[in-house]
Coordinates of C-alpha atoms and ligand atoms in Angstrom, one line a residue:
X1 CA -168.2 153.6 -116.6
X2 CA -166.2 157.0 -117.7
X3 CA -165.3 158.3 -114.8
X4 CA -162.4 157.5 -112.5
X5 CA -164.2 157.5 -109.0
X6 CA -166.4 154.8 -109.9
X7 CA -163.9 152.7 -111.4
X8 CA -161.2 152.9 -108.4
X9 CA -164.7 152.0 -106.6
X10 CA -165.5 149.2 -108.5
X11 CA -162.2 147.8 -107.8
X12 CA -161.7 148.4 -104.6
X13 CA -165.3 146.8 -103.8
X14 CA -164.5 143.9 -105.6
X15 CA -161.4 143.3 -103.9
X16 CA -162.8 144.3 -100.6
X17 CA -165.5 141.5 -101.3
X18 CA -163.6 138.9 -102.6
X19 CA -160.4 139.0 -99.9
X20 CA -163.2 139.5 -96.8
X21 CA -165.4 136.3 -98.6
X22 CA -162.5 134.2 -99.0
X23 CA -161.2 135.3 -95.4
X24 CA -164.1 134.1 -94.0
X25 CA -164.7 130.8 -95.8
X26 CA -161.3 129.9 -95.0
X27 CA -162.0 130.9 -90.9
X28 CA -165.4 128.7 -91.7
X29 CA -163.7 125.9 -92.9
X30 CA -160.4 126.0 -90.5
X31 CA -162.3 126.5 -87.8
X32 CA -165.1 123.5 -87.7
X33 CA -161.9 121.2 -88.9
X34 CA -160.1 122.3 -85.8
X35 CA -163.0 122.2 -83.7
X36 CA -163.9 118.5 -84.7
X37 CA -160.2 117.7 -83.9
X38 CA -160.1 119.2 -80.7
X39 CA -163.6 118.0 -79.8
X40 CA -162.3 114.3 -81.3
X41 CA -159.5 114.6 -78.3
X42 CA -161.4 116.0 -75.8
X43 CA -163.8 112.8 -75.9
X44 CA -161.1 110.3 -76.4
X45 CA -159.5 111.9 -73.0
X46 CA -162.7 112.0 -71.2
X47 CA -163.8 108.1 -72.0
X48 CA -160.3 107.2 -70.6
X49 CA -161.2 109.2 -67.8
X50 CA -164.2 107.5 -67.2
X51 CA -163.0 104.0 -67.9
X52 CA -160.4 104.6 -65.4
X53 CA -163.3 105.3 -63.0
X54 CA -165.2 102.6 -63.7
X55 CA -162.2 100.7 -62.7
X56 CA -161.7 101.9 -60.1
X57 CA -165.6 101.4 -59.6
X58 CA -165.3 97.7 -59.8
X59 CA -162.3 96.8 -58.5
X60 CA -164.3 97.7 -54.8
X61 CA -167.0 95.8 -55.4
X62 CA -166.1 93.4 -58.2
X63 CA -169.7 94.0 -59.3
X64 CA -171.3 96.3 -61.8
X65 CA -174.3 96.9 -59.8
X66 CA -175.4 100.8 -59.5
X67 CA -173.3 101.5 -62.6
X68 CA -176.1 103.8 -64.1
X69 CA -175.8 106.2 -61.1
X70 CA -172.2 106.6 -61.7
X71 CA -172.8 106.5 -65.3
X72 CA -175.2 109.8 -64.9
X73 CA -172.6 111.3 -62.8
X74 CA -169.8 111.1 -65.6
X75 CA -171.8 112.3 -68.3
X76 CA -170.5 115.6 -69.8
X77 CA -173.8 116.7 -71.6
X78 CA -177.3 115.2 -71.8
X79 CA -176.6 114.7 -75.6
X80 CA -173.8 112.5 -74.6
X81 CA -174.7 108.2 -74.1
X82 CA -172.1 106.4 -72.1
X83 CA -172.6 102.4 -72.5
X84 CA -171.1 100.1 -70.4
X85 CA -170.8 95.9 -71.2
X86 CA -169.2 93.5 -68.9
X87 CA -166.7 91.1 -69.7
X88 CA -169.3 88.7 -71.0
X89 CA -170.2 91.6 -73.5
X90 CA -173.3 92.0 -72.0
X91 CA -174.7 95.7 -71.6
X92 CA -174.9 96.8 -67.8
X93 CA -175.0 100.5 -68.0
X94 CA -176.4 102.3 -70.6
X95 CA -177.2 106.5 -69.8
X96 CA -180.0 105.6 -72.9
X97 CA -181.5 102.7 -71.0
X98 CA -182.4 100.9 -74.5
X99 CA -179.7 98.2 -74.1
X100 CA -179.4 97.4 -70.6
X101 CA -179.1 93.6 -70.9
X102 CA -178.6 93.4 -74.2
X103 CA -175.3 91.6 -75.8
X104 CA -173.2 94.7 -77.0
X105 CA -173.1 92.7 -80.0
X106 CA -177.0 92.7 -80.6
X107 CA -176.9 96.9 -80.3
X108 CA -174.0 96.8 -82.8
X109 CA -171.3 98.3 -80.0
X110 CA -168.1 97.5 -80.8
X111 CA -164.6 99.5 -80.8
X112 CA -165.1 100.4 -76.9
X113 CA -162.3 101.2 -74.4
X114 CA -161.5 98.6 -72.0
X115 CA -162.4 99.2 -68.2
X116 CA -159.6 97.5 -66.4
X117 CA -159.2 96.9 -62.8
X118 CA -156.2 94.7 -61.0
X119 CA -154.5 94.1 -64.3
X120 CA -157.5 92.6 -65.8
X121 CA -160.2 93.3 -68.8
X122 CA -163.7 93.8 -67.0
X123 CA -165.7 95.2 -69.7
X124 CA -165.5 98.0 -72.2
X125 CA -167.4 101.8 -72.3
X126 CA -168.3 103.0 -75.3
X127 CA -169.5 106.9 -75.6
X128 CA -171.6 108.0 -78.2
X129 CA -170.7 112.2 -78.4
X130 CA -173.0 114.2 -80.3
X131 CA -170.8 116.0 -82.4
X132 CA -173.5 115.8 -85.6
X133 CA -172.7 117.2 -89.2
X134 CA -174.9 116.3 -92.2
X135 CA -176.6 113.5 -90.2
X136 CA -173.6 111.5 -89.8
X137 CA -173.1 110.3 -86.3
X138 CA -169.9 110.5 -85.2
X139 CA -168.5 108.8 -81.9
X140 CA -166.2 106.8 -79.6
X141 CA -167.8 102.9 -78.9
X142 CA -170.2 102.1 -81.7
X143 CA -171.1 101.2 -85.2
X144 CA -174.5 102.4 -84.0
X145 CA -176.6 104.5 -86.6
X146 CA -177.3 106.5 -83.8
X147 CA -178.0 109.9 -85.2
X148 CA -178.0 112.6 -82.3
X149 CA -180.0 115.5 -83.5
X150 CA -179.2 118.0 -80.8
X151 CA -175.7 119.4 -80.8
X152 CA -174.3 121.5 -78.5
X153 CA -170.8 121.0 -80.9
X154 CA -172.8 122.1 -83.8
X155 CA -174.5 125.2 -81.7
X156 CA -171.4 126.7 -81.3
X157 CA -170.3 126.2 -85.0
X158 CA -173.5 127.9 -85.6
X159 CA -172.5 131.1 -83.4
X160 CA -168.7 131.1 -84.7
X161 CA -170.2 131.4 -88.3
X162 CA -172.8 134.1 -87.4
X163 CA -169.8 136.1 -85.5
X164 CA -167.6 135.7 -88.7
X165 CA -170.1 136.6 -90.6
X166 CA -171.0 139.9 -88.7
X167 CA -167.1 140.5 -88.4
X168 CA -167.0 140.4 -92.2
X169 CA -169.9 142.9 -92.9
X170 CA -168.5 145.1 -90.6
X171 CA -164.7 144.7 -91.8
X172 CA -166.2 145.2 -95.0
X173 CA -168.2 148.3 -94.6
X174 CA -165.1 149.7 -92.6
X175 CA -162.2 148.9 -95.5
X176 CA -164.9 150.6 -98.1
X177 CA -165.8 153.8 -96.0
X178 CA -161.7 154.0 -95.8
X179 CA -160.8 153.5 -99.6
X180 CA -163.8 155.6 -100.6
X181 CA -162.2 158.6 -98.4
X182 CA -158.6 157.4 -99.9
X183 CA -160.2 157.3 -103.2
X184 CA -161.7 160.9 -103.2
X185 CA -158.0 162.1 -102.1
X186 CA -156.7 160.5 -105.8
X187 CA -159.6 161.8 -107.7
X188 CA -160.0 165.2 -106.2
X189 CA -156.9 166.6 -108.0
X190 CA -157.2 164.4 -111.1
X191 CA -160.0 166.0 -111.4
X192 CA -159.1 169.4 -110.4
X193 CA -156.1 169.3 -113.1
X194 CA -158.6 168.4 -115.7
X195 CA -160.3 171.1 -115.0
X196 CA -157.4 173.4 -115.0
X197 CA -155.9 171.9 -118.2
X198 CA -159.0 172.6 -120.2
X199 CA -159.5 176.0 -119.0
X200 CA -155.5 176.6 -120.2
X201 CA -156.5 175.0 -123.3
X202 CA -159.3 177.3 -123.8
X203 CA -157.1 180.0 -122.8
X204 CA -157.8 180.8 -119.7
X205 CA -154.0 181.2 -118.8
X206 CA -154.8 182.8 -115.4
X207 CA -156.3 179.1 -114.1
X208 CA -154.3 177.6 -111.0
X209 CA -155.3 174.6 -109.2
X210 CA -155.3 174.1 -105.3
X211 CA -153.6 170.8 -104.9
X212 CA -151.8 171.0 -101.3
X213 CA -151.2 167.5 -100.8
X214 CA -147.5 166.8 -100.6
X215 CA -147.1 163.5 -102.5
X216 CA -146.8 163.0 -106.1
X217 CA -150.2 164.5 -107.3
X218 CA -149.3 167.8 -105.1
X219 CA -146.0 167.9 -107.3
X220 CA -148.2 167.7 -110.4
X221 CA -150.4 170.8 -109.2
X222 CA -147.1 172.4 -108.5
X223 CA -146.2 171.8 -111.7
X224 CA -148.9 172.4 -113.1
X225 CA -149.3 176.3 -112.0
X226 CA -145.9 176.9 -112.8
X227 CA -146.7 176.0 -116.6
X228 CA -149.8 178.3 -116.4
X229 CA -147.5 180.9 -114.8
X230 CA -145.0 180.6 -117.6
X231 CA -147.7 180.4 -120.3
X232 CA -149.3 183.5 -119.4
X233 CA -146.1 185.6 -118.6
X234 CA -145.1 184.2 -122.1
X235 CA -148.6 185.5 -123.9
X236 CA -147.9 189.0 -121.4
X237 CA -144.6 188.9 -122.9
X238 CA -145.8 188.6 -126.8
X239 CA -148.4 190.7 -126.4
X240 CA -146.2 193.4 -124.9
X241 CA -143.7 192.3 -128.0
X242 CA -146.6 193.1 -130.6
X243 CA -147.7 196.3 -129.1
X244 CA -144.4 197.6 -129.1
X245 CA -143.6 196.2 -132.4
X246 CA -146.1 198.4 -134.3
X247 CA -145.5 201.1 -131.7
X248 CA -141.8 201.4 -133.4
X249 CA -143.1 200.9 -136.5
X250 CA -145.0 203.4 -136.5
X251 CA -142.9 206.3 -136.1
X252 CA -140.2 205.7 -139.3
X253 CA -143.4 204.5 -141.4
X254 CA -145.0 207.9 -140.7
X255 CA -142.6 209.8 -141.4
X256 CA -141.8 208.2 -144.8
X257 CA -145.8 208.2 -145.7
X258 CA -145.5 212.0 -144.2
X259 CA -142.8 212.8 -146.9
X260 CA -144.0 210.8 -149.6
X261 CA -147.2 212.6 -149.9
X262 CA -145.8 215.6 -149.2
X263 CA -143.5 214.6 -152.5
X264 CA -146.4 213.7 -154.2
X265 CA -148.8 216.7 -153.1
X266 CA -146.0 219.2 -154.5
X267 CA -145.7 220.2 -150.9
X268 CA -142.1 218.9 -150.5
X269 CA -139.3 219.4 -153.3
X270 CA -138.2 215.8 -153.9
X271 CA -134.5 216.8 -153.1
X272 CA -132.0 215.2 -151.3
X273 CA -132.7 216.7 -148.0
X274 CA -136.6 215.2 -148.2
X275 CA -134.8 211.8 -149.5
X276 CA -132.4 211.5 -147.2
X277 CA -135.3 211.8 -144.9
X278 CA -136.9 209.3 -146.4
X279 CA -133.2 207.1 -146.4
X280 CA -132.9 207.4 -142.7
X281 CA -136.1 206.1 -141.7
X282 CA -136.0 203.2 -143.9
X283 CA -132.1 202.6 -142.3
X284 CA -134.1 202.9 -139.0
X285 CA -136.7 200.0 -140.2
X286 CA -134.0 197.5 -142.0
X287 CA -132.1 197.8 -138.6
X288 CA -135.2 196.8 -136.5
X289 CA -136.5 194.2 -138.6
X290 CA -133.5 192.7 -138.7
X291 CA -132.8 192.8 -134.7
X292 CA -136.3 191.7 -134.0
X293 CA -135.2 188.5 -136.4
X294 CA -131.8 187.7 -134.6
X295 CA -133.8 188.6 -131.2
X296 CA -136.6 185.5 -132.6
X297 CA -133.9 183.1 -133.7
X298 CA -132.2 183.5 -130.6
X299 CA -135.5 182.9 -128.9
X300 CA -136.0 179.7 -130.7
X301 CA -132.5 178.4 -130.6
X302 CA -132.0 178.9 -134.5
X303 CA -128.9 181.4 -134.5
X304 CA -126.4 179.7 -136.4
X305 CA -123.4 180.9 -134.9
X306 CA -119.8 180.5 -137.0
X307 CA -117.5 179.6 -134.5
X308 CA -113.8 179.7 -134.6
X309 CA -111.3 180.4 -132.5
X310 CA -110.3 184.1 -132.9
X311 CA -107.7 186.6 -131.2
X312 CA -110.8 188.5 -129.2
X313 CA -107.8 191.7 -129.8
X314 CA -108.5 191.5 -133.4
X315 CA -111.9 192.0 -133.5
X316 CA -112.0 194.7 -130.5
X317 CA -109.3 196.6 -132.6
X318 CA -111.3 196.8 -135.5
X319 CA -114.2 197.8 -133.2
X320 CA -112.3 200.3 -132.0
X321 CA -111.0 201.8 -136.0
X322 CA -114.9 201.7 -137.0
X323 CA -115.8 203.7 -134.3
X324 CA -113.1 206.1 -134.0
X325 CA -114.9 208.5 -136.1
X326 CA -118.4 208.8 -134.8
X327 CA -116.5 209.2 -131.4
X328 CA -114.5 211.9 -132.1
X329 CA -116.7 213.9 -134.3
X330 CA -119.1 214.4 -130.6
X331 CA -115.9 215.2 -128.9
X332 CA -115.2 212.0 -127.4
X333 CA -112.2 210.1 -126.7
X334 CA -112.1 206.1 -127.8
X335 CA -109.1 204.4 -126.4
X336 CA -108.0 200.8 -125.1
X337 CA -106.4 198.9 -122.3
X338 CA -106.1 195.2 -124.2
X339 CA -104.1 192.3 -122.2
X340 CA -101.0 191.2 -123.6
X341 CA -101.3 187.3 -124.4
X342 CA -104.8 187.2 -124.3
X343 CA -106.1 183.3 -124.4
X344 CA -108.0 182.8 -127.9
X345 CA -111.9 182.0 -127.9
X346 CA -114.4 180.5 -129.8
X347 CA -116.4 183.0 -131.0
X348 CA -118.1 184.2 -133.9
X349 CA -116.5 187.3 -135.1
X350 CA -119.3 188.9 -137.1
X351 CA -122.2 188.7 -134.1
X352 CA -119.0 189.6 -131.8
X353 CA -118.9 192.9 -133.8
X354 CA -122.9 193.4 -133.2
X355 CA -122.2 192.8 -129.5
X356 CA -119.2 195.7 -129.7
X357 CA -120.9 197.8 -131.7
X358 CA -124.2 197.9 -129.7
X359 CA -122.4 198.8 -126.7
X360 CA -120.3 201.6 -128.0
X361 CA -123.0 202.9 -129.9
X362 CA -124.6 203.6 -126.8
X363 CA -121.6 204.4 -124.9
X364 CA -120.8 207.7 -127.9
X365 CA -125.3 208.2 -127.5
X366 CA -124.8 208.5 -123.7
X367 CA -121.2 210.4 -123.2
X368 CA -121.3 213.9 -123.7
X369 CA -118.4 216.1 -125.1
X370 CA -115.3 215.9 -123.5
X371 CA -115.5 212.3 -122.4
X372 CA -113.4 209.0 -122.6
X373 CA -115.1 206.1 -123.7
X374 CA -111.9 202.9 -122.9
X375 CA -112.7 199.1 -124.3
X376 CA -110.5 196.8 -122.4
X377 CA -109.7 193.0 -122.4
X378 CA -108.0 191.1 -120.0
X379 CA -108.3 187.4 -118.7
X380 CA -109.9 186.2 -115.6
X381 CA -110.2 182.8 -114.0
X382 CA -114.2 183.4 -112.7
X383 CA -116.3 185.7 -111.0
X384 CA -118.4 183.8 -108.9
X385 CA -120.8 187.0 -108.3
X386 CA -121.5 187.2 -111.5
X387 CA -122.1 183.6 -112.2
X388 CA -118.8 183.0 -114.2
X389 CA -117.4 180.2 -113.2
X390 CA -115.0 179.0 -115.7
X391 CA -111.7 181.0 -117.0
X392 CA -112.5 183.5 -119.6
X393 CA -111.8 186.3 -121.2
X394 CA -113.3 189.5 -120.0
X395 CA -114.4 192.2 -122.1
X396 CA -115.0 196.2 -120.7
X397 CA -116.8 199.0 -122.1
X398 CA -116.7 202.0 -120.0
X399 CA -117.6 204.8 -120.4
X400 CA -117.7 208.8 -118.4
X401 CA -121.0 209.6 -119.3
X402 CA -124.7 210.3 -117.9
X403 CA -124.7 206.2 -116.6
X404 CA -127.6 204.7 -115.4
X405 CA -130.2 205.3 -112.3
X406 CA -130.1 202.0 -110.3
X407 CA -133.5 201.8 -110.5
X408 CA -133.0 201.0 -114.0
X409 CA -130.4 199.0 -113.9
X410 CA -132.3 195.5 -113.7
X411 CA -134.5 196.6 -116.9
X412 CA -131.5 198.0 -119.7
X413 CA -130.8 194.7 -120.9
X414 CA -135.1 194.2 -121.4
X415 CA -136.2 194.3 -124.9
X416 CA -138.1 197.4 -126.0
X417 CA -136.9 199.6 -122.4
X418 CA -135.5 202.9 -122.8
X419 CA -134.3 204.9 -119.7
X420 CA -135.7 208.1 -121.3
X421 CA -138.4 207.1 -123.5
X422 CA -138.4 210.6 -125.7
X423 CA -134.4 211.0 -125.8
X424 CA -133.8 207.8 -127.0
X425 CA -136.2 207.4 -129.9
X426 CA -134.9 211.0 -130.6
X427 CA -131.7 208.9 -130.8
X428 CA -133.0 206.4 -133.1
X429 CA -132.7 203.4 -130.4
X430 CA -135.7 201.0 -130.3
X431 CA -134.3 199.4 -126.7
X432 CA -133.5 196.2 -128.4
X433 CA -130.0 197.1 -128.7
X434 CA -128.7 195.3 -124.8
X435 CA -131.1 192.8 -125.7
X436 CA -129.4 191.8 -128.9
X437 CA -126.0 192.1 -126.8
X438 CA -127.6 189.6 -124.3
X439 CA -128.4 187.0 -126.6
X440 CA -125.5 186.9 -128.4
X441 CA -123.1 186.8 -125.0
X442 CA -125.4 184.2 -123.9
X443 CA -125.3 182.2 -127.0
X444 CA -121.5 182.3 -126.9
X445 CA -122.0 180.9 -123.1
X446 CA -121.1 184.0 -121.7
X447 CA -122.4 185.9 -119.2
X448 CA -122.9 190.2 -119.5
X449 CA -123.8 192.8 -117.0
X450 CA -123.3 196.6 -116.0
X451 CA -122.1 198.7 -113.6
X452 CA -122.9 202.2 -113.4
X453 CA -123.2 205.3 -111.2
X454 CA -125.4 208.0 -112.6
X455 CA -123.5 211.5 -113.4
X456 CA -120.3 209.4 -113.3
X457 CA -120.4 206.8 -116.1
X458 CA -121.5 203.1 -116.7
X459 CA -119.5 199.7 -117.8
X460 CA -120.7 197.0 -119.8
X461 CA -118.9 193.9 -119.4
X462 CA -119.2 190.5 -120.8
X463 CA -117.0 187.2 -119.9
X464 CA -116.4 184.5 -122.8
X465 CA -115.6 181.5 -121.9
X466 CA -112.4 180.1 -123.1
X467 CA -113.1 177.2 -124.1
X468 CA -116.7 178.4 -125.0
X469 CA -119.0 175.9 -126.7
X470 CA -121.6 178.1 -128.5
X471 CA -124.8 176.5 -130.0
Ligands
LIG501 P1 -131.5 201.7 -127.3 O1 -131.4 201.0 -128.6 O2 -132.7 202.5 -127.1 O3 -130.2 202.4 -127.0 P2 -130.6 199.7 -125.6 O4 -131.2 198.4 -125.3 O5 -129.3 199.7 -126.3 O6 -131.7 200.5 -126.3 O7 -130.4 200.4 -124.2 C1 -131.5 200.4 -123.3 C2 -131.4 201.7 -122.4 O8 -130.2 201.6 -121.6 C3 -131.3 202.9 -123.2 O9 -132.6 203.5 -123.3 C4 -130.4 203.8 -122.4 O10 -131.1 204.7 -121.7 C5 -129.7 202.9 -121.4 N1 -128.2 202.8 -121.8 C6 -127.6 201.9 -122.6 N2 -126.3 202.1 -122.7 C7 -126.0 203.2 -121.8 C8 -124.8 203.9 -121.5 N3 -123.6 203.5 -122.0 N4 -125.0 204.9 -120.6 C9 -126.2 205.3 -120.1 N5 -127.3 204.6 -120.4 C10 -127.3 203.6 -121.3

């Protein structure tokens, strides 16, 4: 059988079966053994009851005669034979008539329970009680062969074993009805997370189950959508990647194909203004490719980073030399404010540089004329609001120009988002720029954010952990 319900049926209707069946055998057979024992000491009471009568009985008139009257009297049931033999061992009283007169001897009595009255042995009573099983007689008094076909002991047996019986059915349709509703609350969301998992599987990423049970299988369902959720933000995510992939690609490739042809067609001189043209875009191209590749082994965990630990003042100096120029040919000023005694950290100095670059870069893109771009370094011990919790060393970059609308704010370090879509590409930025500065910051264990106020100026800062362990 394939499916679960019926198997987690089959089982639990064996076992309801086989524990109910043994319970009431075992009721069956306990029962009648206690019964015969308690009907065993029931009779032995009541024949010393009645011998003590009978005593009693003779000792007034020293005489057994009118012995059957008293004899009907005693009896318990009319399946029941009381017997009575004097002391000569002659029968006297006999409830079953057959023996009156008979030597006990002759009708096979023996074992009986002496009647005694004054101290002395006037005959014996034997009872013969009808507790019948398999044709056996049983009883007190005689090796009689007596076989007592009516049985009011076996009667009840009878009606214990039809009540046990009917108890079991019931006890047994009950535990079923119960496990088969228990059953169905497993194998609903088994079968509901199949179902989900092979619409995931065949793509269906939008597929959540409704499991609302809050044991272990509710966990599962939890689980289960949250997977989904993160599969299908992932394939939003690559598909978004893709798009604007080619979208960038587009632009320098056009341009180049543009020129090219123009070249070819005679319409263009192939001078250096049309090849510097050319130069650029393909700069622009090598640039993206190779941030979409650190972006992707970031993603995957495969940056190698070479880590050592470095004066962080070194490498912002020679940040600062590199970009002196470019600043100051828009008008802009580039200075510092660097800690003295600046704890050293593990970093690696190259992708340290990316990070640095990226962020003035942008800082000289986004600070007109006349403004005052300052990199600074100084230690700190955490910043709880930011999520640093460990001392580090934290690095500024600040600049006084357009900064950044808050509503943007949450988005800059994205990949692919630009604040002003036109401007920027005018610019040459692809919005993977803060992204690439995220990674790297991250994959140093570090932690980067901004502040900004539009019309005022923005700050990017990161915080490296001292003792940082990298990847
Ligand atoms: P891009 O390569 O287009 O510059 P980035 O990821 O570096 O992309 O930056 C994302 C966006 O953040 C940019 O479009 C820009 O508008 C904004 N931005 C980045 N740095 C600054 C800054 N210093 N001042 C104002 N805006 C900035």
């Amino acid at each position: 059988m394939r499916s679960l319900n019926w198997k987690l049926a089959g089982a639990l209707l064996l076992v309801v079966m086989v524990t109910i069946g043994l319970m009431a055998y075992l009721m069956n057979v306990g029962t009648a053994s206690e019964f015969r024992e308690y009907a065993s000491q029931s009779s032995q009471n009541y024949v010393q009851s009645v011998a003590s009568v009978l005593g009693s009985f003779y000792e007034r008139d020293q005489d057994w005669t009118g012995i059957d009257e008293v004899l009907a009297d005693l009896l318990r049931s009319s399946s029941d034979r009381l017997v009575v033999a004097d002391s000569e061992g002659i029968v006297v009283g006999d409830t079953g008539r057959d023996w009156l007169g008979d030597p006990a001897s002759d009708a096979g009595l023996s074992g009986g329970t002496a009647v005694v009255s004054s101290g002395e042995d006037v005959g014996q009573v034997y009872l013969f009680s009808s507790f019948a099983r398999g044709g056996r007689g049983f009883g007190y008094g005689g090796g009689s062969q007596q076989q007592v076909a009516a049985s009011n002991e076996q009667d009840f047996l009878d009606r214990v074993n039809h009540w046990l019986i009917m108890v079991a059915i019931i006890a047994a349709v009950v535990a079923l009805a119960l496990g088969l509703v228990l059953i169905w609350q497993i194998v609903r969301p088994v079968k509901l997370l199949n179902r989900g998992a092979r619409q995931v599987a065949e793509g269906n990423l939008a597929c959540r189950v409704d499991i609302r049970s809050k044991d272990e299988l509710g966990e599962l369902g939890r689980s289960f959508n949250a997977m989904a959720a993160s599969l299908e933000g992932a394939e939003a995510e690559r598909r978004r990647m893709i798009a604007d992939v080619s979208h960038e690609l587009r632009t320098p490739l056009t341009v180049i194909e543009g020129t090219v042809d123009g070249i070819q067609d005679g319409v263009f001189p192939a001078d250096k203004e049309h090849l510097d043209a050319i130069r650029e875009q393909t700069a622009l191209l090598t640039r993206l490719t190779a941030d979409l590749r650190d972006l992707s082994l970031a993603d995957s965990g495969q940056l190698r980073l070479h880590l050592a630990a470095t004066d962080i003042k070194d490498v912002l100096q020679r940040s600062l030399l590199t970009f002196a120029a470019p600043a100051g040919s828009k008008g802009i000023g580039l200075g510092s404010d660097l800690a003295p005694d600046l704890p050293r950290v593990e970093i690696d100095a190259a992708r340290m540089d990316q990070v640095l670059g990226n962020l003035i870069t942008n800082a000289i893109r986004h600070t007109p004329a006349g403004g005052r771009i300052t990199v600074s370094a100084r230690a700190i011990e955490g910043d709880r609001a930011r999520g640093v919790d460990s001392p580090s060393v934290l690095v500024s970059v600040a600049d006084t120009g357009e900064g950044i609308a808050p509503e943007h704010l949450p988005h800059v370090f994205d990949r692919f988002y630009r604040v002003e879509e036109s401007r920027s590409r005018g610019d040459g930025g692809a919005g993977l720029g803060l992204a690439i500065v995220r990674q790297m910051v991250q994959a140093h264990g570090g932690t980067v954010w901004v502040e900004s106020q539009p019309g005022r100026g923005s700050t990017f800062r990161f915080a490296l952990p001292v003792r940082s362990s990298g990847r």
